Coordinates of C-alpha atoms in Angstrom, one line a residue:
Chain A
X1 CA -85.2 -37.6 154.7
X2 CA -87.9 -35.4 153.1
X3 CA -86.3 -32.3 154.4
X4 CA -86.7 -29.7 151.6
X5 CA -83.7 -28.4 149.8
X6 CA -83.3 -24.6 150.1
X7 CA -82.3 -22.4 147.2
X8 CA -81.7 -18.7 147.9
X9 CA -81.2 -15.9 145.4
X10 CA -81.6 -12.1 145.3
X11 CA -84.4 -10.5 143.3
X12 CA -82.7 -8.9 140.3
X13 CA -83.9 -5.6 138.8
X14 CA -84.8 -7.3 135.5
X15 CA -87.2 -9.6 137.5
X16 CA -89.5 -6.6 138.3
X17 CA -92.2 -5.0 136.2
X18 CA -93.8 -1.5 136.1
X19 CA -96.0 -2.4 139.1
X20 CA -92.8 -2.5 141.0
X21 CA -93.0 -6.2 141.9
X22 CA -91.5 -9.4 140.5
X23 CA -93.4 -10.5 137.4
X24 CA -95.5 -13.6 137.9
X25 CA -93.8 -15.5 135.1
X26 CA -90.4 -15.0 136.8
X27 CA -91.4 -17.4 139.6
X28 CA -91.3 -20.2 137.1
X29 CA -87.6 -19.3 136.3
X30 CA -86.9 -19.3 140.0
X31 CA -88.5 -22.8 140.2
X32 CA -86.2 -24.0 137.4
X33 CA -83.1 -22.5 139.1
X34 CA -84.1 -24.2 142.4
X35 CA -84.8 -27.5 140.6
X36 CA -81.4 -27.3 138.8
X37 CA -79.6 -26.6 142.1
X38 CA -81.4 -29.5 143.7
X39 CA -80.5 -31.9 140.9
X40 CA -76.9 -30.7 141.0
X41 CA -76.9 -31.2 144.8
X42 CA -78.0 -34.8 144.1
X43 CA -75.3 -35.3 141.4
X44 CA -77.9 -35.5 138.7
X45 CA -77.3 -33.8 135.3
X46 CA -80.2 -31.8 133.9
X47 CA -79.1 -32.6 130.3
X48 CA -77.5 -36.0 129.6
X49 CA -75.8 -36.6 126.2
X50 CA -75.3 -40.3 125.3
X51 CA -73.9 -40.5 121.8
X52 CA -76.6 -39.1 119.5
X53 CA -79.2 -39.3 122.2
X54 CA -79.9 -36.5 124.6
X55 CA -82.1 -36.8 127.7
X56 CA -83.7 -34.2 129.8
X57 CA -86.7 -33.3 131.9
X58 CA -89.2 -31.2 130.0
X59 CA -92.2 -30.1 132.1
X60 CA -95.8 -31.4 131.5
X61 CA -97.4 -29.0 134.1
X62 CA -96.5 -26.0 136.1
X63 CA -98.5 -23.8 138.5
X64 CA -98.0 -21.1 141.1
X65 CA -100.2 -19.4 143.7
X66 CA -99.1 -16.0 144.7
X67 CA -99.5 -14.7 148.3
X68 CA -97.4 -11.6 148.7
X69 CA -95.3 -9.6 146.2
X70 CA -91.5 -9.7 145.9
X71 CA -89.7 -6.4 145.2
X72 CA -86.2 -5.5 144.1
X73 CA -83.9 -5.6 147.1
X74 CA -85.7 -8.7 148.5
X75 CA -83.9 -12.1 148.9
X76 CA -86.1 -15.0 148.2
X77 CA -85.8 -18.5 149.7
X78 CA -87.2 -21.4 147.7
X79 CA -87.7 -24.7 149.6
X80 CA -88.0 -27.6 147.1
X81 CA -89.3 -31.0 147.9
X82 CA -90.2 -34.0 145.7
X83 CA -93.9 -34.7 146.2
X84 CA -94.3 -37.6 143.7
X85 CA -92.0 -39.9 141.8
X86 CA -93.5 -41.9 139.0
X87 CA -91.9 -44.2 136.5
X88 CA -90.9 -41.4 134.1
X89 CA -92.0 -38.3 136.0
X90 CA -91.1 -36.3 139.1
X91 CA -93.2 -33.6 140.8
X92 CA -91.7 -30.9 142.8
X93 CA -93.2 -28.4 145.3
X94 CA -91.7 -25.0 145.8
X95 CA -92.4 -22.8 148.8
X96 CA -91.2 -19.2 148.3
X97 CA -90.6 -17.0 151.3
X98 CA -88.8 -13.8 152.1
X99 CA -87.7 -13.1 155.7
X100 CA -90.2 -15.8 156.8
X101 CA -93.0 -14.0 155.0
X102 CA -94.9 -16.5 152.7
X103 CA -94.6 -15.3 149.2
X104 CA -95.8 -18.1 146.9
X105 CA -96.3 -21.8 146.4
X106 CA -95.5 -23.6 143.1
X107 CA -95.5 -27.1 141.7
X108 CA -93.9 -28.5 138.6
X109 CA -94.1 -32.0 137.0
X110 CA -91.2 -33.0 134.8
X111 CA -91.0 -36.1 132.6
X112 CA -87.7 -37.8 131.8
X113 CA -87.5 -37.8 128.0
X114 CA -85.3 -38.7 125.1
X115 CA -85.0 -35.5 123.0
X116 CA -84.8 -35.2 119.3
X117 CA -84.5 -32.3 116.9
X118 CA -87.1 -33.8 114.5
X119 CA -89.6 -35.6 116.8
X120 CA -91.5 -34.9 120.0
X121 CA -89.7 -35.6 123.2
X122 CA -90.4 -39.3 124.2
X123 CA -90.9 -40.3 127.8
X124 CA -88.5 -43.0 129.1
X125 CA -88.1 -44.5 132.6
X126 CA -86.0 -42.5 135.0
X127 CA -82.7 -44.3 135.4
X128 CA -82.2 -46.0 138.8
X129 CA -79.3 -43.8 139.7
X130 CA -81.4 -40.7 139.4
X131 CA -84.4 -42.3 141.0
X132 CA -82.4 -43.3 144.0
X133 CA -81.3 -39.7 144.5
X134 CA -84.7 -38.2 144.0
X135 CA -86.5 -40.7 146.2
X136 CA -84.5 -39.4 149.2
X137 CA -86.3 -36.1 148.8
X138 CA -89.8 -37.6 149.1
X139 CA -91.6 -36.6 152.3
Chain B
X1 CA -121.0 -14.3 123.4
X2 CA -118.6 -16.7 125.0
X3 CA -116.7 -17.1 121.8
X4 CA -113.0 -17.1 122.7
X5 CA -110.8 -14.2 121.7
X6 CA -107.8 -15.4 119.5
X7 CA -104.3 -13.9 119.8
X8 CA -101.7 -15.1 117.3
X9 CA -97.9 -14.6 117.4
X10 CA -94.8 -16.2 116.0
X11 CA -92.4 -18.1 118.2
X12 CA -89.3 -15.9 118.6
X13 CA -85.8 -17.4 118.7
X14 CA -85.3 -16.1 122.3
X15 CA -88.4 -18.1 123.4
X16 CA -86.5 -21.3 122.8
X17 CA -84.0 -23.2 125.0
X18 CA -81.2 -25.6 124.5
X19 CA -83.7 -28.5 124.1
X20 CA -84.8 -26.7 120.9
X21 CA -88.3 -26.0 122.2
X22 CA -90.1 -23.0 123.7
X23 CA -89.3 -22.8 127.4
X24 CA -92.2 -23.7 129.7
X25 CA -92.0 -20.3 131.5
X26 CA -92.5 -18.4 128.2
X27 CA -96.1 -19.7 127.9
X28 CA -97.0 -17.4 130.8
X29 CA -95.7 -14.5 128.9
X30 CA -97.8 -15.6 125.9
X31 CA -100.8 -15.7 128.3
X32 CA -100.1 -12.2 129.5
X33 CA -99.8 -10.9 125.9
X34 CA -103.1 -12.6 125.0
X35 CA -104.8 -11.2 128.1
X36 CA -103.5 -7.7 127.3
X37 CA -104.7 -8.0 123.7
X38 CA -108.1 -9.2 124.9
X39 CA -108.4 -6.3 127.4
X40 CA -107.4 -3.8 124.7
X41 CA -109.9 -5.3 122.4
X42 CA -112.5 -4.7 125.1
X43 CA -111.3 -1.1 125.6
X44 CA -110.0 -1.9 129.1
X45 CA -106.7 -0.4 130.3
X46 CA -104.3 -2.9 132.0
X47 CA -102.9 -0.1 134.1
X48 CA -105.1 2.8 135.2
X49 CA -103.7 5.9 136.8
X50 CA -106.2 8.0 138.8
X51 CA -104.3 10.9 140.5
X52 CA -101.9 9.3 142.9
X53 CA -103.7 5.9 142.6
X54 CA -102.7 3.2 140.2
X55 CA -104.9 0.2 139.5
X56 CA -103.9 -3.0 137.8
X57 CA -104.6 -6.8 137.7
X58 CA -101.8 -8.7 139.5
X59 CA -102.2 -12.5 139.3
X60 CA -103.0 -14.7 142.3
X61 CA -102.6 -17.9 140.4
X62 CA -101.3 -19.3 137.2
X63 CA -100.9 -22.7 135.7
X64 CA -100.2 -24.5 132.5
X65 CA -100.4 -28.1 131.2
X66 CA -98.1 -28.8 128.2
X67 CA -99.2 -31.2 125.5
X68 CA -96.8 -30.8 122.6
X69 CA -93.7 -28.6 122.1
X70 CA -93.4 -25.4 120.2
X71 CA -90.3 -24.7 118.1
X72 CA -88.8 -21.7 116.4
X73 CA -90.6 -21.2 113.2
X74 CA -94.0 -22.1 114.6
X75 CA -96.9 -19.7 114.9
X76 CA -99.0 -20.1 118.0
X77 CA -102.7 -19.3 118.3
X78 CA -103.9 -18.5 121.8
X79 CA -107.7 -18.7 122.4
X80 CA -108.7 -16.8 125.5
X81 CA -112.0 -17.0 127.4
X82 CA -113.2 -15.7 130.7
X83 CA -114.1 -18.7 132.8
X84 CA -115.0 -16.9 136.1
X85 CA -115.8 -13.3 137.1
X86 CA -115.8 -12.6 140.8
X87 CA -116.3 -9.3 142.7
X88 CA -112.6 -8.4 142.3
X89 CA -111.2 -11.3 140.3
X90 CA -111.2 -12.6 136.8
X91 CA -110.1 -16.0 135.6
X92 CA -109.0 -16.7 132.1
X93 CA -108.5 -19.9 130.2
X94 CA -105.9 -20.0 127.4
X95 CA -105.9 -22.8 124.7
X96 CA -102.6 -22.9 122.8
X97 CA -102.5 -24.5 119.3
X98 CA -100.3 -24.5 116.3
X99 CA -101.8 -25.5 112.9
X100 CA -104.7 -27.1 114.9
X101 CA -102.3 -29.2 116.9
X102 CA -103.1 -28.9 120.6
X103 CA -100.0 -27.4 122.4
X104 CA -101.0 -26.4 125.9
X105 CA -103.8 -25.2 128.2
X106 CA -103.3 -22.5 130.7
X107 CA -105.3 -20.6 133.3
X108 CA -104.7 -17.4 135.2
X109 CA -106.6 -15.6 137.9
X110 CA -106.1 -11.9 138.3
X111 CA -107.4 -9.6 141.0
X112 CA -108.2 -6.0 140.4
X113 CA -106.0 -4.0 142.9
X114 CA -105.0 -0.6 144.0
X115 CA -101.2 -0.5 143.7
X116 CA -98.8 1.2 146.1
X117 CA -95.0 1.5 146.1
X118 CA -95.0 1.1 149.9
X119 CA -97.8 -1.4 150.6
X120 CA -99.1 -4.6 149.3
X121 CA -101.6 -4.4 146.4
X122 CA -105.1 -4.1 147.8
X123 CA -108.1 -5.9 146.1
X124 CA -110.9 -3.6 145.1
X125 CA -114.1 -4.3 143.2
X126 CA -113.8 -4.5 139.4
X127 CA -115.4 -1.2 138.1
X128 CA -118.8 -1.8 136.3
X129 CA -117.4 -0.6 133.0
X130 CA -114.7 -3.3 133.0
X131 CA -117.1 -5.9 134.4
X132 CA -119.6 -5.4 131.6
X133 CA -116.9 -5.9 129.0
X134 CA -115.4 -9.0 130.6
X135 CA -118.8 -10.6 131.3
X136 CA -119.4 -10.7 127.6
X137 CA -116.6 -13.2 127.3
X138 CA -118.1 -15.6 129.8
X139 CA -119.2 -18.9 128.3
Chain C
X1 CA -83.0 -0.3 97.4
X2 CA -81.6 0.6 100.8
X3 CA -85.0 1.5 102.1
X4 CA -85.1 0.2 105.7
X5 CA -87.5 -2.6 106.6
X6 CA -90.0 -1.6 109.3
X7 CA -91.0 -4.0 112.1
X8 CA -93.7 -2.8 114.5
X9 CA -94.7 -4.3 117.9
X10 CA -96.5 -3.2 121.1
X11 CA -94.5 -2.9 124.3
X12 CA -95.6 -5.8 126.5
X13 CA -96.0 -5.5 130.3
X14 CA -93.2 -8.0 130.9
X15 CA -90.9 -5.7 128.9
X16 CA -91.0 -3.1 131.7
X17 CA -89.1 -2.9 135.0
X18 CA -89.8 -1.2 138.3
X19 CA -88.7 2.2 136.9
X20 CA -91.8 2.0 134.7
X21 CA -89.8 1.8 131.5
X22 CA -88.8 -0.9 129.0
X23 CA -85.6 -2.6 130.4
X24 CA -82.5 -1.8 128.4
X25 CA -81.8 -5.5 127.7
X26 CA -85.2 -5.9 126.0
X27 CA -84.1 -3.7 123.1
X28 CA -81.8 -6.5 122.0
X29 CA -84.8 -8.9 121.9
X30 CA -86.6 -6.3 119.8
X31 CA -83.6 -6.2 117.5
X32 CA -83.7 -10.0 117.1
X33 CA -87.4 -10.0 116.3
X34 CA -86.9 -7.3 113.7
X35 CA -83.9 -9.2 112.2
X36 CA -86.0 -12.4 112.1
X37 CA -88.9 -10.5 110.4
X38 CA -86.5 -9.0 107.9
X39 CA -84.9 -12.3 107.1
X40 CA -88.3 -13.9 106.7
X41 CA -89.4 -11.1 104.5
X42 CA -86.3 -11.9 102.3
X43 CA -87.1 -15.6 102.3
X44 CA -84.1 -16.5 104.4
X45 CA -84.3 -19.1 107.2
X46 CA -82.7 -18.1 110.5
X47 CA -81.9 -21.7 111.3
X48 CA -81.0 -24.0 108.4
X49 CA -80.8 -27.8 109.0
X50 CA -78.8 -29.7 106.3
X51 CA -78.6 -33.3 107.3
X52 CA -76.5 -33.4 110.6
X53 CA -75.4 -29.8 110.0
X54 CA -77.1 -26.8 111.3
X55 CA -76.4 -23.2 110.2
X56 CA -77.3 -20.0 111.9
X57 CA -76.3 -16.4 112.6
X58 CA -74.8 -16.1 116.1
X59 CA -73.9 -12.5 117.0
X60 CA -70.3 -11.3 117.5
X61 CA -71.3 -7.8 118.6
X62 CA -74.3 -5.9 119.7
X63 CA -74.8 -2.3 121.0
X64 CA -77.5 0.2 121.7
X65 CA -77.7 3.9 122.5
X66 CA -80.9 4.9 124.4
X67 CA -82.4 8.3 123.7
X68 CA -85.9 8.3 125.3
X69 CA -87.7 5.7 127.4
X70 CA -90.5 3.4 126.1
X71 CA -93.4 2.6 128.5
X72 CA -96.2 0.0 128.6
X73 CA -98.9 1.2 126.1
X74 CA -96.3 2.4 123.6
X75 CA -96.0 0.9 120.1
X76 CA -92.5 0.8 118.8
X77 CA -91.3 1.0 115.2
X78 CA -88.0 -0.6 114.4
X79 CA -86.4 0.4 111.1
X80 CA -83.7 -2.2 110.0
X81 CA -81.1 -1.7 107.4
X82 CA -78.0 -3.7 106.4
X83 CA -75.0 -1.5 106.9
X84 CA -72.2 -4.0 106.0
X85 CA -72.1 -7.3 104.3
X86 CA -68.8 -9.3 104.6
X87 CA -67.9 -12.7 103.4
X88 CA -69.4 -14.4 106.5
X89 CA -70.9 -11.5 108.4
X90 CA -73.8 -9.1 108.2
X91 CA -74.2 -5.9 110.2
X92 CA -77.6 -4.4 110.9
X93 CA -78.7 -1.0 112.1
X94 CA -81.9 -0.6 114.1
X95 CA -83.6 2.7 114.5
X96 CA -86.3 2.7 117.2
X97 CA -89.1 5.2 117.3
X98 CA -92.5 5.7 118.8
X99 CA -94.9 8.1 117.2
X100 CA -91.9 9.7 115.4
X101 CA -90.1 10.3 118.7
X102 CA -86.6 8.9 118.5
X103 CA -86.1 6.2 121.1
X104 CA -82.9 4.3 120.5
X105 CA -80.3 3.3 117.8
X106 CA -78.8 -0.2 117.8
X107 CA -76.4 -2.2 115.8
X108 CA -75.7 -6.0 115.6
X109 CA -73.1 -8.0 113.7
X110 CA -74.0 -11.6 113.0
X111 CA -71.7 -14.3 111.5
X112 CA -73.0 -17.1 109.4
X113 CA -71.8 -20.3 111.2
X114 CA -72.0 -24.1 111.2
X115 CA -73.3 -25.0 114.6
X116 CA -72.3 -28.0 116.6
X117 CA -73.3 -29.4 120.1
X118 CA -69.7 -30.2 120.9
X119 CA -67.6 -27.5 119.2
X120 CA -67.6 -23.8 118.9
X121 CA -69.7 -22.3 116.1
X122 CA -67.5 -22.1 112.9
X123 CA -67.8 -19.2 110.5
X124 CA -68.6 -20.2 106.9
X125 CA -69.3 -18.0 103.8
X126 CA -72.8 -16.7 103.5
X127 CA -74.5 -18.7 100.7
X128 CA -75.1 -16.7 97.5
X129 CA -78.9 -17.0 97.7
X130 CA -78.8 -15.3 101.2
X131 CA -76.2 -12.8 100.1
X132 CA -78.2 -11.7 97.1
X133 CA -81.2 -11.0 99.4
X134 CA -79.3 -9.1 102.0
X135 CA -77.3 -7.0 99.6
X136 CA -80.6 -5.5 98.4
X137 CA -80.9 -3.9 101.9
X138 CA -77.5 -2.2 101.7
X139 CA -77.8 1.6 101.6
Chain D
X1 CA -57.6 0.5 143.9
X2 CA -58.8 -0.2 140.4
X3 CA -58.9 -4.0 141.0
X4 CA -62.0 -5.3 139.2
X5 CA -64.9 -6.6 141.2
X6 CA -65.7 -10.2 140.4
X7 CA -69.3 -11.5 140.1
X8 CA -69.8 -15.2 139.5
X9 CA -73.0 -17.1 138.6
X10 CA -74.0 -20.4 136.9
X11 CA -75.5 -20.4 133.4
X12 CA -79.2 -21.2 133.9
X13 CA -81.1 -23.4 131.5
X14 CA -83.4 -20.5 130.6
X15 CA -80.4 -18.5 129.5
X16 CA -79.8 -20.8 126.5
X17 CA -81.5 -20.8 123.1
X18 CA -82.1 -23.5 120.4
X19 CA -78.5 -23.1 119.2
X20 CA -77.5 -24.6 122.6
X21 CA -75.7 -21.5 123.7
X22 CA -76.5 -18.5 126.0
X23 CA -78.5 -16.0 124.0
X24 CA -76.7 -12.8 123.2
X25 CA -79.2 -10.6 125.0
X26 CA -78.7 -12.5 128.3
X27 CA -75.2 -11.0 128.6
X28 CA -76.8 -7.6 129.3
X29 CA -78.7 -9.2 132.2
X30 CA -75.5 -10.7 133.5
X31 CA -74.0 -7.2 133.3
X32 CA -76.8 -5.7 135.3
X33 CA -76.5 -8.4 138.0
X34 CA -72.8 -7.7 138.2
X35 CA -73.4 -4.0 138.4
X36 CA -76.0 -4.4 141.1
X37 CA -73.6 -6.7 143.1
X38 CA -70.8 -4.1 142.7
X39 CA -73.0 -1.3 143.9
X40 CA -74.2 -3.3 146.8
X41 CA -70.7 -4.2 147.7
X42 CA -70.0 -0.4 147.7
X43 CA -73.1 0.2 149.9
X44 CA -74.8 2.0 147.1
X45 CA -78.6 1.5 146.5
X46 CA -79.7 1.0 142.9
X47 CA -83.0 2.6 143.6
X48 CA -83.2 5.5 146.1
X49 CA -86.6 6.7 147.3
X50 CA -86.6 10.2 148.8
X51 CA -90.2 11.2 149.6
X52 CA -92.0 11.4 146.3
X53 CA -88.7 11.4 144.4
X54 CA -87.1 8.2 143.1
X55 CA -83.5 8.1 141.8
X56 CA -81.8 5.4 139.7
X57 CA -79.3 4.7 137.1
X58 CA -81.0 4.1 133.7
X59 CA -78.5 3.2 130.9
X60 CA -77.7 5.5 128.0
X61 CA -75.6 3.0 126.1
X62 CA -74.7 -0.7 126.2
X63 CA -72.6 -2.9 124.1
X64 CA -71.0 -6.4 124.0
X65 CA -68.5 -8.2 121.9
X66 CA -68.8 -12.0 121.9
X67 CA -65.7 -14.2 121.7
X68 CA -66.7 -17.7 122.7
X69 CA -70.1 -19.2 123.5
X70 CA -71.4 -20.1 127.0
X71 CA -73.4 -23.3 127.5
X72 CA -75.7 -24.7 130.2
X73 CA -73.4 -26.2 132.9
X74 CA -70.8 -23.4 132.6
X75 CA -70.1 -21.0 135.4
X76 CA -69.3 -17.5 134.3
X77 CA -67.0 -14.9 136.0
X78 CA -67.8 -11.3 135.3
X79 CA -65.0 -8.8 136.2
X80 CA -66.4 -5.3 136.5
X81 CA -64.4 -2.1 136.6
X82 CA -65.4 1.6 136.5
X83 CA -63.8 3.0 133.3
X84 CA -65.2 6.6 133.5
X85 CA -66.9 8.7 136.1
X86 CA -68.6 11.9 134.9
X87 CA -70.8 14.4 136.7
X88 CA -73.9 12.4 136.3
X89 CA -72.7 9.3 134.5
X90 CA -70.7 6.2 135.2
X91 CA -69.3 3.7 132.6
X92 CA -68.5 0.1 133.5
X93 CA -66.5 -2.5 131.7
X94 CA -67.4 -6.2 132.1
X95 CA -65.0 -9.0 131.2
X96 CA -66.7 -12.4 130.9
X97 CA -64.7 -15.5 131.3
X98 CA -65.3 -19.2 132.0
X99 CA -62.5 -21.3 133.4
X100 CA -60.1 -18.6 132.2
X101 CA -61.5 -18.8 128.7
X102 CA -62.3 -15.4 127.4
X103 CA -66.0 -15.3 126.6
X104 CA -67.1 -11.6 126.0
X105 CA -66.4 -8.0 126.8
X106 CA -69.2 -5.5 127.5
X107 CA -69.6 -1.9 128.5
X108 CA -72.5 0.0 129.9
X109 CA -73.0 3.7 130.6
X110 CA -75.5 4.7 133.2
X111 CA -76.8 8.2 134.1
X112 CA -77.9 9.1 137.6
X113 CA -81.5 10.3 137.2
X114 CA -84.6 11.5 139.0
X115 CA -87.4 9.2 137.9
X116 CA -91.0 10.2 137.3
X117 CA -94.1 8.3 136.2
X118 CA -95.2 11.1 133.9
X119 CA -91.9 12.7 132.6
X120 CA -88.7 11.5 131.1
X121 CA -85.9 10.6 133.6
X122 CA -83.9 13.7 134.4
X123 CA -80.1 13.5 134.8
X124 CA -78.8 14.9 138.2
X125 CA -75.3 14.9 139.7
X126 CA -74.1 11.7 141.3
X127 CA -74.3 12.4 145.1
X128 CA -70.8 12.7 146.7
X129 CA -71.3 9.6 148.8
X130 CA -71.9 7.4 145.7
X131 CA -69.1 9.2 143.8
X132 CA -66.6 8.5 146.5
X133 CA -67.4 4.8 146.4
X134 CA -67.3 4.4 142.6
X135 CA -64.1 6.4 142.2
X136 CA -62.3 3.8 144.1
X137 CA -63.0 1.4 141.3
X138 CA -61.4 3.6 138.6
X139 CA -58.2 2.1 137.2

């Protein structure tokens, strides 16, 4: 319990910029991919459609500290853990490494919401089935 | 002095995702565009080539708190200010709004570095000409 | 009549890759931005919501021939013209240049469609009001 | 010989747009990923550094015809074949499918080039070792 979930992917050419390194914004896409892989691993759908209603996990905050650059040709490991589980929200920590070199550390907080085309997303409690799965990833 | 620099741009269709809102990672691209516009406004080059040496501002940290979603059709204002100026680093604050609705607040710290294809970027002092320009944006 | 519509934008840092040039996929985003700017200039909404129904212009084909690279610091001009107007479809041509240097030529065909979350987009005739506007951009 | 190389990847949330489908520009990133995977499978480096010289495969043309939309949750198969091998250029065909549903067909032509920070990329003959590998993927 609490063992991080590992997501691994190669750096793609498009992920780089003219400085020859992975662009800082791309780490947030890597975080999303890792979060999706983790939720799928737990049997949780990222987008739930229930009749007219759609539910998903928009983010309320995201951050990343960069330690060492990634380049094309690198393969990056992303270790995800759940660091906080609120009534409607979940916070994830992402540790990026490449051949055991520390690359970056990120954190994202997502809130379970009912989506609407017209109105702002509205926070709702995380359903028990999802909560049970995520709580197993708490440290 | 200390008055934020305003960068304005329309939300593009590609910036949205299947929830109908601008993807959280895209705000970091908006921050970069605003930072570039600010540096250009100050007469500072984002990438300086000096013989074999290239200098730029890779980021060491980035974060964003999301308050209200942006949608296709919106125009976003990004108010940038310099919140800290170190020997080699500069920290920027970004306040996103849309028709005076608060949308998000971001912060990025960049470090002035000598770039190399083979080695890691190496921090060097911000040249006085750039420092003078940026210091005028401190609060 | 037939005079192309010009859309101008700076190359952003994120648009580049480790070869130091704008990534080939990014030209398709520039085309979309130019198409959106043209439609807006004509008073046409890219996404129309009519009760439960939503209408938009998904693409059925896209292509680009690259002549000369774009780099960070360049400003690109995109000249758009309507080259064909069918019952449901519109084809656009995009000529990219930078300081009168030819950069690329692209073409996109979009089909006016009723969108649905469950089903595939369904082609419908372009409404007369939109057709009138677009036909003025035919050569 | 001539059997296409298959690259498989899940649709990521960021790949979608507000129409709920994968954005048309993203197919070009999928093509690049598939091309990179194929070259790696053949033991070919996408970027070769030889002293001061760097060699890569910038694209001179790219196109895609879209048949059926991809959505978040889909897994896409990309079958790549080499359709033409010139002195300096290689053309690839990409057939996209999802659970045997035809999704799109793309084509890209890349030219083997010496890269330079100052000058335009310059076409050079494809080295025999790379040519031998790619020719095995001709139909």
